PDB file of C-alpha atoms in Angstrom:
ATOM      1  CA  MET X   1      34.158 -19.728 -18.952  1.00  0.00           C
ATOM      2  CA  PHE X   2      35.825 -20.219 -16.045  1.00  0.00           C
ATOM      3  CA  ALA X   3      35.011 -23.223 -13.746  1.00  0.00           C
ATOM      4  CA  VAL X   4      32.574 -23.245 -10.974  1.00  0.00           C
ATOM      5  CA  THR X   5      31.851 -26.527  -8.200  1.00  0.00           C
ATOM      6  CA  SER X   6      28.617 -24.843  -6.807  1.00  0.00           C
ATOM      7  CA  ILE X   7      26.017 -22.046  -7.692  1.00  0.00           C
ATOM      8  CA  ILE X   8      27.349 -20.661  -4.467  1.00  0.00           C
ATOM      9  CA  ASP X   9      31.120 -20.736  -6.129  1.00  0.00           C
ATOM     10  CA  GLY X  10      29.229 -19.423  -9.247  1.00  0.00           C
ATOM     11  CA  LEU X  11      27.326 -16.343  -7.711  1.00  0.00           C
ATOM     12  CA  LYS X  12      30.922 -15.774  -6.700  1.00  0.00           C
ATOM     13  CA  LYS X  13      32.879 -15.213  -9.341  1.00  0.00           C
ATOM     14  CA  LEU X  14      30.050 -14.086 -11.578  1.00  0.00           C
ATOM     15  CA  TYR X  15      29.978 -10.657  -8.412  1.00  0.00           C
ATOM     16  CA  ILE X  16      34.333 -10.168  -8.568  1.00  0.00           C
ATOM     17  CA  GLN X  17      34.294 -10.981 -11.815  1.00  0.00           C
ATOM     18  CA  LYS X  18      31.149  -9.019 -14.052  1.00  0.00           C
ATOM     19  CA  LEU X  19      29.223  -7.264 -11.015  1.00  0.00           C
ATOM     20  CA  LYS X  20      31.810  -5.307  -8.720  1.00  0.00           C
ATOM     21  CA  PRO X  21      33.782  -3.101 -11.037  1.00  0.00           C
ATOM     22  CA  LEU X  22      30.600  -1.084 -12.314  1.00  0.00           C
ATOM     23  CA  GLU X  23      30.236  -0.278  -8.435  1.00  0.00           C
ATOM     24  CA  VAL X  24      32.215   2.112  -7.929  1.00  0.00           C
ATOM     25  CA  THR X  25      31.790   3.642 -11.549  1.00  0.00           C
ATOM     26  CA  TYR X  26      29.580   5.331 -13.397  1.00  0.00           C
ATOM     27  CA  ARG X  27      29.659   5.262 -17.909  1.00  0.00           C
ATOM     28  CA  PHE X  28      27.756   8.949 -18.772  1.00  0.00           C
ATOM     29  CA  ASN X  29      28.981   9.021 -23.170  1.00  0.00           C
ATOM     30  CA  ASP X  30      32.398   8.411 -24.006  1.00  0.00           C
ATOM     31  CA  PHE X  31      34.010   8.516 -20.352  1.00  0.00           C
ATOM     32  CA  VAL X  32      34.397   6.633 -16.983  1.00  0.00           C
ATOM     33  CA  SER X  33      35.234   7.831 -13.637  1.00  0.00           C
ATOM     34  CA  SER X  34      34.753   7.075 -10.338  1.00  0.00           C
ATOM     35  CA  LEU X  35      30.649   8.123  -8.180  1.00  0.00           C
ATOM     36  CA  LEU X  36      32.153   8.966  -5.090  1.00  0.00           C
ATOM     37  CA  LEU X  37      28.953  10.425  -4.161  1.00  0.00           C
ATOM     38  CA  LEU X  38      27.597   6.874  -3.377  1.00  0.00           C
ATOM     39  CA  GLU X  39      31.319   5.126  -1.308  1.00  0.00           C
ATOM     40  CA  PRO X  40      29.543   6.017   1.403  1.00  0.00           C
ATOM     41  CA  ILE X  41      25.866   5.221   1.038  1.00  0.00           C
ATOM     42  CA  THR X  42      23.803   2.182   1.042  1.00  0.00           C
ATOM     43  CA  PHE X  43      20.500   1.402   0.164  1.00  0.00           C
ATOM     44  CA  VAL X  44      18.623  -0.849   2.743  1.00  0.00           C
ATOM     45  CA  ASP X  45      15.208  -2.496   0.693  1.00  0.00           C
ATOM     46  CA  THR X  46      12.111  -3.540   2.143  1.00  0.00           C
ATOM     47  CA  PRO X  47      10.902  -7.084   0.960  1.00  0.00           C
ATOM     48  CA  GLY X  48       7.098  -6.813  -0.564  1.00  0.00           C
ATOM     49  CA  VAL X  49       4.521  -5.387   2.389  1.00  0.00           C
ATOM     50  CA  LEU X  50       2.223  -8.321   2.756  1.00  0.00           C
ATOM     51  CA  SER X  51      -2.125  -7.375   2.641  1.00  0.00           C
ATOM     52  CA  GLY X  52      -4.134 -10.488   4.247  1.00  0.00           C
ATOM     53  CA  GLU X  53      -4.158 -13.633   6.434  1.00  0.00           C
ATOM     54  CA  LYS X  54      -0.129 -13.259   4.416  1.00  0.00           C
ATOM     55  CA  GLN X  55       1.327 -10.914   6.682  1.00  0.00           C
ATOM     56  CA  TRP X  56       1.030 -13.579   9.445  1.00  0.00           C
ATOM     57  CA  THR X  57       1.302 -16.333   7.877  1.00  0.00           C
ATOM     58  CA  GLN X  58       4.317 -16.121   5.551  1.00  0.00           C
ATOM     59  CA  ARG X  59       6.870 -13.821   8.095  1.00  0.00           C
ATOM     60  CA  ALA X  60       8.879 -16.152   9.957  1.00  0.00           C
ATOM     61  CA  TYR X  61      10.261 -12.424  12.280  1.00  0.00           C
ATOM     62  CA  ASP X  62       9.361  -9.867  13.091  1.00  0.00           C
ATOM     63  CA  PHE X  63       9.410  -7.199  10.163  1.00  0.00           C
ATOM     64  CA  THR X  64       8.283  -4.329  11.904  1.00  0.00           C
ATOM     65  CA  GLY X  65      10.498  -4.503  14.492  1.00  0.00           C
ATOM     66  CA  GLU X  66      13.503  -5.147  11.976  1.00  0.00           C
ATOM     67  CA  THR X  67      11.723  -2.257   9.891  1.00  0.00           C
ATOM     68  CA  SER X  68      11.833  -0.417  13.022  1.00  0.00           C
ATOM     69  CA  TRP X  69      15.694  -0.816  13.788  1.00  0.00           C
ATOM     70  CA  PHE X  70      16.893   0.226  10.463  1.00  0.00           C
ATOM     71  CA  ALA X  71      15.218   3.315  10.430  1.00  0.00           C
ATOM     72  CA  ALA X  72      16.285   4.126  13.757  1.00  0.00           C
ATOM     73  CA  LYS X  73      19.724   3.932  12.254  1.00  0.00           C
ATOM     74  CA  CYS X  74      19.542   5.471   8.504  1.00  0.00           C
ATOM     75  CA  ASP X  75      19.760   8.776   7.517  1.00  0.00           C
ATOM     76  CA  LEU X  76      16.672   9.165   4.572  1.00  0.00           C
ATOM     77  CA  ILE X  77      13.465   6.990   5.020  1.00  0.00           C
ATOM     78  CA  LEU X  78      11.562   6.274   1.114  1.00  0.00           C
ATOM     79  CA  LEU X  79       7.557   5.646   0.996  1.00  0.00           C
ATOM     80  CA  LEU X  80       6.718   4.091  -1.876  1.00  0.00           C
ATOM     81  CA  PHE X  81       2.946   4.270  -2.768  1.00  0.00           C
ATOM     82  CA  ASP X  82       1.818   3.598  -6.344  1.00  0.00           C
ATOM     83  CA  PRO X  83      -0.385   6.634  -6.836  1.00  0.00           C
ATOM     84  CA  HIS X  84      -3.432   5.263  -8.622  1.00  0.00           C
ATOM     85  CA  LYS X  85      -3.664   2.847  -4.887  1.00  0.00           C
ATOM     86  CA  LEU X  86      -3.926   4.567  -2.087  1.00  0.00           C
ATOM     87  CA  ASP X  87      -4.944   1.461   0.153  1.00  0.00           C
ATOM     88  CA  VAL X  88      -2.898   1.039   2.734  1.00  0.00           C
ATOM     89  CA  SER X  89      -2.732  -2.726   4.293  1.00  0.00           C
ATOM     90  CA  ASP X  90      -2.453  -3.263   8.402  1.00  0.00           C
ATOM     91  CA  GLU X  91       0.970  -4.387   8.213  1.00  0.00           C
ATOM     92  CA  PHE X  92       1.571  -0.941   6.316  1.00  0.00           C
ATOM     93  CA  LYS X  93       0.439   1.377   8.111  1.00  0.00           C
ATOM     94  CA  ARG X  94       2.192  -0.775  11.829  1.00  0.00           C
ATOM     95  CA  VAL X  95       5.329   0.290   9.521  1.00  0.00           C
ATOM     96  CA  ILE X  96       3.789   3.631   9.555  1.00  0.00           C
ATOM     97  CA  SER X  97       3.359   4.224  13.046  1.00  0.00           C
ATOM     98  CA  SER X  98       7.325   2.399  13.883  1.00  0.00           C
ATOM     99  CA  LEU X  99       8.430   5.790  11.971  1.00  0.00           C
ATOM    100  CA  ARG X 100       6.535   8.482  14.484  1.00  0.00           C
ATOM    101  CA  GLY X 101       9.094   9.941  15.644  1.00  0.00           C
ATOM    102  CA  ARG X 102      11.571  10.015  12.711  1.00  0.00           C
ATOM    103  CA  ASP X 103       8.668  11.979  10.813  1.00  0.00           C
ATOM    104  CA  ASP X 104      12.012  14.203   9.398  1.00  0.00           C
ATOM    105  CA  LYS X 105      13.479  11.604   8.105  1.00  0.00           C
ATOM    106  CA  ILE X 106      10.339  10.670   5.772  1.00  0.00           C
ATOM    107  CA  ARG X 107       9.960  11.396   2.412  1.00  0.00           C
ATOM    108  CA  VAL X 108       6.979  10.189   0.349  1.00  0.00           C
ATOM    109  CA  VAL X 109       7.551   9.406  -2.901  1.00  0.00           C
ATOM    110  CA  LEU X 110       4.963   8.187  -5.390  1.00  0.00           C
ATOM    111  CA  ASN X 111       6.129   5.110  -7.879  1.00  0.00           C
ATOM    112  CA  LYS X 112       5.468   4.754 -10.936  1.00  0.00           C
ATOM    113  CA  ALA X 113       3.742   8.595 -10.980  1.00  0.00           C
ATOM    114  CA  ASP X 114       4.702   9.216 -14.974  1.00  0.00           C
ATOM    115  CA  GLN X 115       1.819   6.601 -15.279  1.00  0.00           C
ATOM    116  CA  VAL X 116      -1.053   8.386 -13.902  1.00  0.00           C
ATOM    117  CA  ASP X 117      -3.792  10.701 -16.101  1.00  0.00           C
ATOM    118  CA  THR X 118      -5.498  13.792 -14.581  1.00  0.00           C
ATOM    119  CA  GLN X 119      -8.508  11.115 -13.211  1.00  0.00           C
ATOM    120  CA  GLN X 120      -6.581   9.989 -10.547  1.00  0.00           C
ATOM    121  CA  ILE X 121      -4.332  12.709 -10.006  1.00  0.00           C
ATOM    122  CA  ASN X 122      -8.324  14.017  -9.080  1.00  0.00           C
ATOM    123  CA  GLU X 123      -8.529  11.213  -6.621  1.00  0.00           C
ATOM    124  CA  LEU X 124      -4.985  12.017  -4.843  1.00  0.00           C
ATOM    125  CA  VAL X 125      -6.540  15.246  -4.290  1.00  0.00           C
ATOM    126  CA  LYS X 126      -9.612  14.489  -2.377  1.00  0.00           C
ATOM    127  CA  ARG X 127      -7.919  11.822  -0.888  1.00  0.00           C
ATOM    128  CA  ALA X 128      -5.328  14.712   0.167  1.00  0.00           C
ATOM    129  CA  ARG X 129      -8.124  17.138   1.805  1.00  0.00           C
ATOM    130  CA  ALA X 130      -9.576  14.178   3.273  1.00  0.00           C
ATOM    131  CA  ALA X 131      -6.646  13.885   5.456  1.00  0.00           C
ATOM    132  CA  LYS X 132      -6.365  17.610   6.032  1.00  0.00           C
ATOM    133  CA  ILE X 133     -10.299  17.480   7.272  1.00  0.00           C
ATOM    134  CA  HIS X 134      -9.497  14.215   9.284  1.00  0.00           C
ATOM    135  CA  ALA X 135      -6.563  16.142  10.575  1.00  0.00           C
ATOM    136  CA  TYR X 136      -8.382  18.874  11.986  1.00  0.00           C
ATOM    137  CA  ILE X 137     -11.135  16.969  14.074  1.00  0.00           C
ATOM    138  CA  ILE X 138      -8.980  14.482  15.281  1.00  0.00           C
ATOM    139  CA  SER X 139      -6.996  17.897  16.691  1.00  0.00           C
ATOM    140  CA  HIS X 140     -10.717  19.567  17.448  1.00  0.00           C
ATOM    141  CA  LEU X 141     -11.580  16.176  20.009  1.00  0.00           C
ATOM    142  CA  LYS X 142      -8.536  15.929  21.969  1.00  0.00           C
ATOM    143  CA  LYS X 143      -8.368  19.152  22.423  1.00  0.00           C
ATOM    144  CA  GLU X 144     -11.954  19.376  23.804  1.00  0.00           C
ATOM    145  CA  MET X 145     -11.791  16.728  25.837  1.00  0.00           C
ATOM    146  CA  PRO X 146     -10.725  17.661  29.908  1.00  0.00           C
ATOM    147  CA  ALA X 147      -7.415  17.264  31.553  1.00  0.00           C
ATOM    148  CA  MET X 148      -8.164  15.365  34.467  1.00  0.00           C
ATOM    149  CA  ILE X 149     -12.083  14.699  35.425  1.00  0.00           C
ATOM    150  CA  GLY X 150     -14.823  13.370  33.476  1.00  0.00           C
ATOM    151  CA  LYS X 151     -13.140  11.917  30.525  1.00  0.00           C
ATOM    152  CA  ALA X 152     -15.376   9.242  29.717  1.00  0.00           C
ATOM    153  CA  LYS X 153     -18.446  11.196  29.700  1.00  0.00           C
ATOM    154  CA  THR X 154     -17.050  14.365  27.620  1.00  0.00           C
ATOM    155  CA  GLN X 155     -16.281  11.606  24.746  1.00  0.00           C
ATOM    156  CA  LEU X 156     -19.248  10.701  24.560  1.00  0.00           C
ATOM    157  CA  ARG X 157     -20.931  13.713  24.247  1.00  0.00           C
ATOM    158  CA  LEU X 158     -18.678  14.827  21.865  1.00  0.00           C
ATOM    159  CA  ILE X 159     -19.918  11.813  19.290  1.00  0.00           C
ATOM    160  CA  ASP X 160     -22.940  12.110  19.892  1.00  0.00           C
ATOM    161  CA  ASN X 161     -23.054  16.161  19.332  1.00  0.00           C
ATOM    162  CA  LEU X 162     -20.544  15.000  16.328  1.00  0.00           C
ATOM    163  CA  ALA X 163     -22.561  16.896  13.683  1.00  0.00           C
ATOM    164  CA  ASP X 164     -21.955  20.396  15.748  1.00  0.00           C
ATOM    165  CA  GLU X 165     -18.568  19.730  16.375  1.00  0.00           C
ATOM    166  CA  PHE X 166     -17.647  18.944  12.106  1.00  0.00           C
ATOM    167  CA  GLY X 167     -19.729  22.160  12.118  1.00  0.00           C
ATOM    168  CA  LYS X 168     -16.669  24.057  14.708  1.00  0.00           C
ATOM    169  CA  VAL X 169     -14.391  22.718  13.101  1.00  0.00           C
ATOM    170  CA  GLN X 170     -15.318  24.241   9.212  1.00  0.00           C
ATOM    171  CA  ARG X 171     -16.515  27.579  10.904  1.00  0.00           C
ATOM    172  CA  GLU X 172     -12.965  27.402  12.380  1.00  0.00           C
ATOM    173  CA  HIS X 173     -10.899  27.070   9.571  1.00  0.00           C
ATOM    174  CA  HIS X 174     -13.172  27.673   6.630  1.00  0.00           C
ATOM    175  CA  LEU X 175     -13.102  24.285   5.292  1.00  0.00           C
ATOM    176  CA  PRO X 176     -15.930  23.171   2.890  1.00  0.00           C
ATOM    177  CA  PRO X 177     -18.659  21.555   4.539  1.00  0.00           C
ATOM    178  CA  GLY X 178     -18.783  18.692   1.518  1.00  0.00           C
ATOM    179  CA  ASP X 179     -14.798  17.669   2.501  1.00  0.00           C
ATOM    180  CA  PHE X 180     -16.365  16.451   5.287  1.00  0.00           C
ATOM    181  CA  PRO X 181     -17.405  12.765   6.474  1.00  0.00           C
ATOM    182  CA  ASN X 182     -19.982  11.092   7.078  1.00  0.00           C
ATOM    183  CA  VAL X 183     -21.418  11.863  10.531  1.00  0.00           C
ATOM    184  CA  GLU X 184     -22.963   8.542  10.877  1.00  0.00           C
ATOM    185  CA  GLN X 185     -19.980   6.473   9.697  1.00  0.00           C
ATOM    186  CA  PHE X 186     -17.314   9.117  12.005  1.00  0.00           C
ATOM    187  CA  LYS X 187     -19.457   8.340  14.922  1.00  0.00           C
ATOM    188  CA  GLU X 188     -19.801   4.709  14.457  1.00  0.00           C
ATOM    189  CA  VAL X 189     -14.880   4.407  14.330  1.00  0.00           C
ATOM    190  CA  LEU X 190     -14.663   6.703  16.797  1.00  0.00           C
ATOM    191  CA  SER X 191     -16.682   4.713  19.546  1.00  0.00           C
ATOM    192  CA  GLY X 192     -13.690   2.498  19.169  1.00  0.00           C
ATOM    193  CA  TYR X 193     -11.214   5.099  19.935  1.00  0.00           C
ATOM    194  CA  ASN X 194      -9.888   6.850  23.246  1.00  0.00           C
ATOM    195  CA  PHE X 195      -9.446  10.826  22.009  1.00  0.00           C
ATOM    196  CA  ASP X 196      -6.687  11.139  24.733  1.00  0.00           C
ATOM    197  CA  LYS X 197      -4.495   9.525  22.725  1.00  0.00           C
ATOM    198  CA  PHE X 198      -5.217  11.934  19.586  1.00  0.00           C
ATOM    199  CA  GLU X 199      -2.451  14.027  17.719  1.00  0.00           C
ATOM    200  CA  LYS X 200      -2.020  17.532  18.157  1.00  0.00           C
ATOM    201  CA  LEU X 201      -2.167  19.887  15.628  1.00  0.00           C
ATOM    202  CA  LYS X 202       0.934  19.573  13.354  1.00  0.00           C
ATOM    203  CA  PRO X 203       0.874  23.257  11.346  1.00  0.00           C
ATOM    204  CA  LYS X 204       4.102  22.581   9.836  1.00  0.00           C
ATOM    205  CA  MET X 205       1.983  19.275   7.692  1.00  0.00           C
ATOM    206  CA  ILE X 206      -1.515  21.491   6.560  1.00  0.00           C
ATOM    207  CA  GLN X 207       0.970  23.769   5.199  1.00  0.00           C
ATOM    208  CA  SER X 208       3.064  20.563   3.721  1.00  0.00           C
ATOM    209  CA  VAL X 209      -0.285  19.558   2.379  1.00  0.00           C
ATOM    210  CA  ASP X 210      -1.765  23.361   1.557  1.00  0.00           C
ATOM    211  CA  ASP X 211       1.230  23.489  -0.753  1.00  0.00           C
ATOM    212  CA  MET X 212       0.665  20.364  -2.454  1.00  0.00           C
ATOM    213  CA  LEU X 213      -2.616  21.029  -3.590  1.00  0.00           C
ATOM    214  CA  GLY X 214      -2.317  24.957  -4.151  1.00  0.00           C
ATOM    215  CA  TYR X 215       1.093  24.713  -5.967  1.00  0.00           C
ATOM    216  CA  GLY X 216       2.643  20.979  -6.821  1.00  0.00           C
ATOM    217  CA  ILE X 217      -0.485  18.612  -8.697  1.00  0.00           C
ATOM    218  CA  PRO X 218      -1.439  22.810 -10.475  1.00  0.00           C
ATOM    219  CA  ASP X 219       1.619  22.611 -11.451  1.00  0.00           C
ATOM    220  CA  LEU X 220       1.601  18.570 -12.577  1.00  0.00           C
ATOM    221  CA  LEU X 221      -1.775  19.256 -14.401  1.00  0.00           C
ATOM    222  CA  LYS X 222       0.409  21.900 -16.717  1.00  0.00           C
ATOM    223  CA  ASN X 223       1.882  18.292 -17.983  1.00  0.00           C
ATOM    224  CA  PHE X 224      -1.562  17.238 -19.047  1.00  0.00           C
ATOM    225  CA  ARG X 225      -3.590  17.783 -22.479  1.00  0.00           C
ATOM    226  CA  ASN X 226      -6.155  19.752 -22.265  1.00  0.00           C
ATOM    227  CA  PRO X 227      -8.700  16.300 -24.070  1.00  0.00           C
ATOM    228  CA  TYR X 228     -10.977  19.239 -25.056  1.00  0.00           C
ATOM    229  CA  ASP X 229      -7.997  21.837 -26.990  1.00  0.00           C
TER     230      ASP X 229
END
């Protein structure tokens, strides 16, 4: 055993003697070789995202600001989600919003996806279809807004006639009527937003969702045994 005079001293010696030799090597069967791929790579792991009042009382710094700073300088951003806990906290929403404009860097990872059963995958499919419908609705409402005069009046009219607007979106994009949200609840939510600030439709993102629903999810379901077999 090596002599230590403090906890910090002990950790330094432990790192130098035990951990540092392992940083640039990768052991596989009977040989050891340098893992050159990892030498220029740095992983930055954010602290756990908080929910509720903890995000206000237990942060001594601007978490969203710090995350945005790292996002501007990194090459890849991994967003980890628990596939059977898809609710997003307010703090995580702010983090995701701070990444706007860096879509090309973002990859979504479903953590512990191998532990998900068919029912949970079906819930994921419902969530993806709902997000697709939401994108079509929001982009349609933005497109219906005038360029200059009468914006407030037009927005009120669109909210009052939301059921008709849903019908237009459904017919234009050939969407199942049952996938649309509750009209009255959606009206209540829309009343707190400015339609002019809504995002335009991004066809590539819609195509990504369609590819996932049409190919990715069916391929994933092949890995599950049919309970009726």
